[in-house]
Amino acid sequence: MPKSLIVVESPTKVKTITKFLGSNYTVKASGGHVRDLPQKKLSVDIENGFKPDYVIIDSKKKYVKQIKEAAKKASNIFLATDPDREGEAIGWHLAHELKNIKKPIKRITFNEITRDAVQEAIKKPGKIDQKLVDAQQARRVLDRLVGYQISPILGRTIKWGLSAGRVQSVAVRLICEREAEIESFIPEEYWSITAKLKGDKTDPFEAKLNKIGKKKAKVENEGQAKTIVKQSTDEDFIVDKIQRKERKRRPVPPFITSRLQQEAARKLRFTARKTMVIAQQLYEGLEIGDEGMVGLITYMRTDSTRVASEAINAVRDFISEKYGSEYLPGRPVTYKSRKGAQDAHEAIRPTSIARNPEDIKQFLNKDQLALYDLIWKRFVASQMKPALLDVTTIDIKAGKYIYRATGSIIKFQGFMSVYLEGKDDSPDDDKESILPELKQGQILELLGITPQQHFTQPPHRYSEATLVKALEEKGIGRPSTYASIISTIQSREYVIKEKNRFIPTEMGKMVNLLLVESFPEVLDVEFTARMESELDDIEDGKRKWVEVLEEFYGPFSKYLEKAPETIRSVKKDMEEVTDEVCEQCGKKMVIKWGRFGKFLACSGYPECRNTRELDDDEQGNDENNSIDEVCEKCGSPMVVKVGRYGKFLACSAYPDCKNTKQLKNGEKVEDEPTDEVCEKCGSPMVIKTGRYGRFMACSKYPKCKTVKSISIGIDCPQEDCDGYLTERRGRGGRPFYGCSNYPDCKFAVWNKPVDKKCPECGAPFLVEKTTKAKGEHLACYNKECSYTEPKNQED
């Protein structure tokens, strides 16, 4: 009897779903998208209704071949790709490739990968939702039109290799504008005045100046502060008013995608990408003891707070049994999703509340457990009673000055006994204390009064959590795209992350300024949010996708025509004439912008092409660039410079001496001693770090210039080659692993090799990989072999 074929996206799902179904089903994976626009050309026919020219992705041809072979033998084909726009589009592309096989093609979706959910989906198959496909297709074409037509202009007018993206460039704009706010911020002085007081037989407590007469207290300088302190000290401190209120603190809803990314960033220090990779693993399924492979959470790309009634009933039973009826509300708690939220999927929750994190922690790695624990606790807390707090406010009069003390006591913990949401950038002085019992009219003893100077602070730079929050609030992108947006703007070196905060690079600032001037509408935050709304309208069937693209492309094409001239004009305006004179032709030097920031160039260009780097103070960096180090080549002082890869040490005698050394976290990278000796002079060899990675060099350098690459312990797999593999870095700074006999042997791989023989094809080593479907895992380096295994077998 012919089997039914079920096609999913991820190979991990194959194993999980196969366990739920009988022998009448074959499950195959597509490996994600199987068709896309080719990379080397625009591949969109603008004149013919923006028709996209799709091709099968090279790396997915083997998946398509396997699916087609299985489809020929199948009685029915069920497309079970992810239940969102991307998943619907993948199913549509698969249906296109399978149409000639002429077998019934049905669409099934499930919000969680459990036996009941999968079997129920097969019983109720549907059709591919063309509206979802059109919305995805519109986004893909829109992004291609922007990226492939703006990037070449940047390349021609600024520097080859620069690129732009419809949503990513707007995210860079937010970061650049926040940095501009910080740079232009002028601190304002203000003072706080705190009185330390004590009642009869009570512990001391603190009260802060709150009002002067009936007006809010505003102390702007030291003179005012001293006057207030003196006048207050001369008065009795009398309890004027006591207010006690019971306040409810309500639980927060179960996670949606954006909130999960924010909370994981706050509490676990996870990047948005890491959060989504781990969530994907929890969704697709993990081996849980006797249960085998099972999906632990519902679908993790959602912006709905809706929860299935079965799950609510289960968690209410759990709360009643575990915490008692006093923690259980009289009716289920419901939450309203934000305006414009797609309600196709539930909120992110455990597939079974019975899988307590403590009970299954032995089957999860550290990161999986941390994220699952967060999701599980948030869901439990969302159906619990509010916490009750007794909030006390005491106003204390000292003449015309009113001092206020505020404190709170938790009367009933409610949901707070399970979970408490993290906060972004919360001030340390915002904490409340427990106050003593006092009576109105009571005179207090003044133990001391302290004035303290403060200055207003600039806005915080964006963290992962606050950037995701800003993108969501402004309607830029979708929660499922936030991880890739944040990853892309870092990989393009438009922003860097320091102390978990995003800072725009000089290149990022320059590109942002040029794009805002040349494409004001495309880079406009409100316009980008409107485009997201248009895509939602396509999904809802309110708009046609070609109409939306036509409305966008008309104004966009006009910006494209003017952009090269606009960019050149803006670049010219950005040049700053200096008092320095070119040592080659005598003309004035000007500050220009390049890929690595500002630099000095002769104003006589192109007749004179003299250029040189700017010093740190000329770059706008106030840090002292001197360091207690001399050049071992010429004896001149070494100075700190800023280049593409951050700060480094360079000889002050440049260009006569071009010696440089790497800095890491502001400190000089010391040479590492080894047991090897130089084959030329017999001196010890040391490990150094250069622009292209670590290497071994003679400790007598520069007298002896012997260098050799460092083996990672794996021989080169090429026949007739006696070399070994060594770590290197490419021009973009990305590490790769190549043969030590280069250029005679040009073998190289991007992924880190692991000294473990492939059990399937016998290849000499495996490589470390991270994919959306599998997370971190090992795979055979041989592209013809599909063998994979978990990175750590215990995981």
PDB file of C-alpha atoms in Angstrom, residues 6 8-21 26-29 113 115 118 284-288 291-295 774 788-790 793 795:
ATOM      1  CA  ILE A   6       4.740  14.485   4.776  1.00  0.00           C
ATOM      2  CA  VAL A   8       8.535  19.448   6.848  1.00  0.00           C
ATOM      3  CA  GLU A   9      11.243  22.112   6.883  1.00  0.00           C
ATOM      4  CA  SER A  10      13.727  20.780   9.417  1.00  0.00           C
ATOM      5  CA  PRO A  11      15.475  17.377   9.511  1.00  0.00           C
ATOM      6  CA  THR A  12      14.988  17.463  13.306  1.00  0.00           C
ATOM      7  CA  LYS A  13      11.226  17.479  12.828  1.00  0.00           C
ATOM      8  CA  VAL A  14      11.493  14.360  10.657  1.00  0.00           C
ATOM      9  CA  LYS A  15      12.656  12.313  13.616  1.00  0.00           C
ATOM     10  CA  THR A  16      10.066  13.797  15.999  1.00  0.00           C
ATOM     11  CA  ILE A  17       7.068  13.447  13.658  1.00  0.00           C
ATOM     12  CA  THR A  18       8.025   9.973  12.399  1.00  0.00           C
ATOM     13  CA  LYS A  19       7.702   8.740  15.986  1.00  0.00           C
ATOM     14  CA  PHE A  20       4.087   9.956  16.162  1.00  0.00           C
ATOM     15  CA  LEU A  21       2.950   8.287  12.922  1.00  0.00           C
ATOM     16  CA  THR A  26       7.125   8.837   4.996  1.00  0.00           C
ATOM     17  CA  VAL A  27       8.521  12.105   6.391  1.00  0.00           C
ATOM     18  CA  LYS A  28      11.053  14.186   4.434  1.00  0.00           C
ATOM     19  CA  ALA A  29      12.676  17.576   5.099  1.00  0.00           C
ATOM     20  CA  ILE A 113       4.855  19.199  17.611  1.00  0.00           C
ATOM     21  CA  ARG A 115       1.280  13.416  18.788  1.00  0.00           C
ATOM     22  CA  VAL A 118       0.139  16.235  14.297  1.00  0.00           C
ATOM     23  CA  GLU A 284      11.128  20.940  16.968  1.00  0.00           C
ATOM     24  CA  GLY A 285      11.750  18.370  19.643  1.00  0.00           C
ATOM     25  CA  LEU A 286      14.333  16.939  22.025  1.00  0.00           C
ATOM     26  CA  GLU A 287      14.875  13.474  23.464  1.00  0.00           C
ATOM     27  CA  ILE A 288      13.113  13.413  26.847  1.00  0.00           C
ATOM     28  CA  GLU A 291       8.999   9.950  25.941  1.00  0.00           C
ATOM     29  CA  GLY A 292      11.574  10.041  23.150  1.00  0.00           C
ATOM     30  CA  MET A 293      11.596  13.017  20.783  1.00  0.00           C
ATOM     31  CA  VAL A 294       8.969  15.553  21.798  1.00  0.00           C
ATOM     32  CA  GLY A 295       8.345  19.241  21.104  1.00  0.00           C
ATOM     33  CA  LYS A 774      19.506  22.071  14.212  1.00  0.00           C
ATOM     34  CA  THR A 788      25.196  15.074  11.168  1.00  0.00           C
ATOM     35  CA  GLU A 789      25.236  14.552  14.940  1.00  0.00           C
ATOM     36  CA  PRO A 790      24.753  16.714  18.061  1.00  0.00           C
ATOM     37  CA  GLN A 793      26.355  13.752  22.414  1.00  0.00           C
ATOM     38  CA  ASP A 795      22.851  17.219  24.405  1.00  0.00           C
TER      39      ASP A 795
END
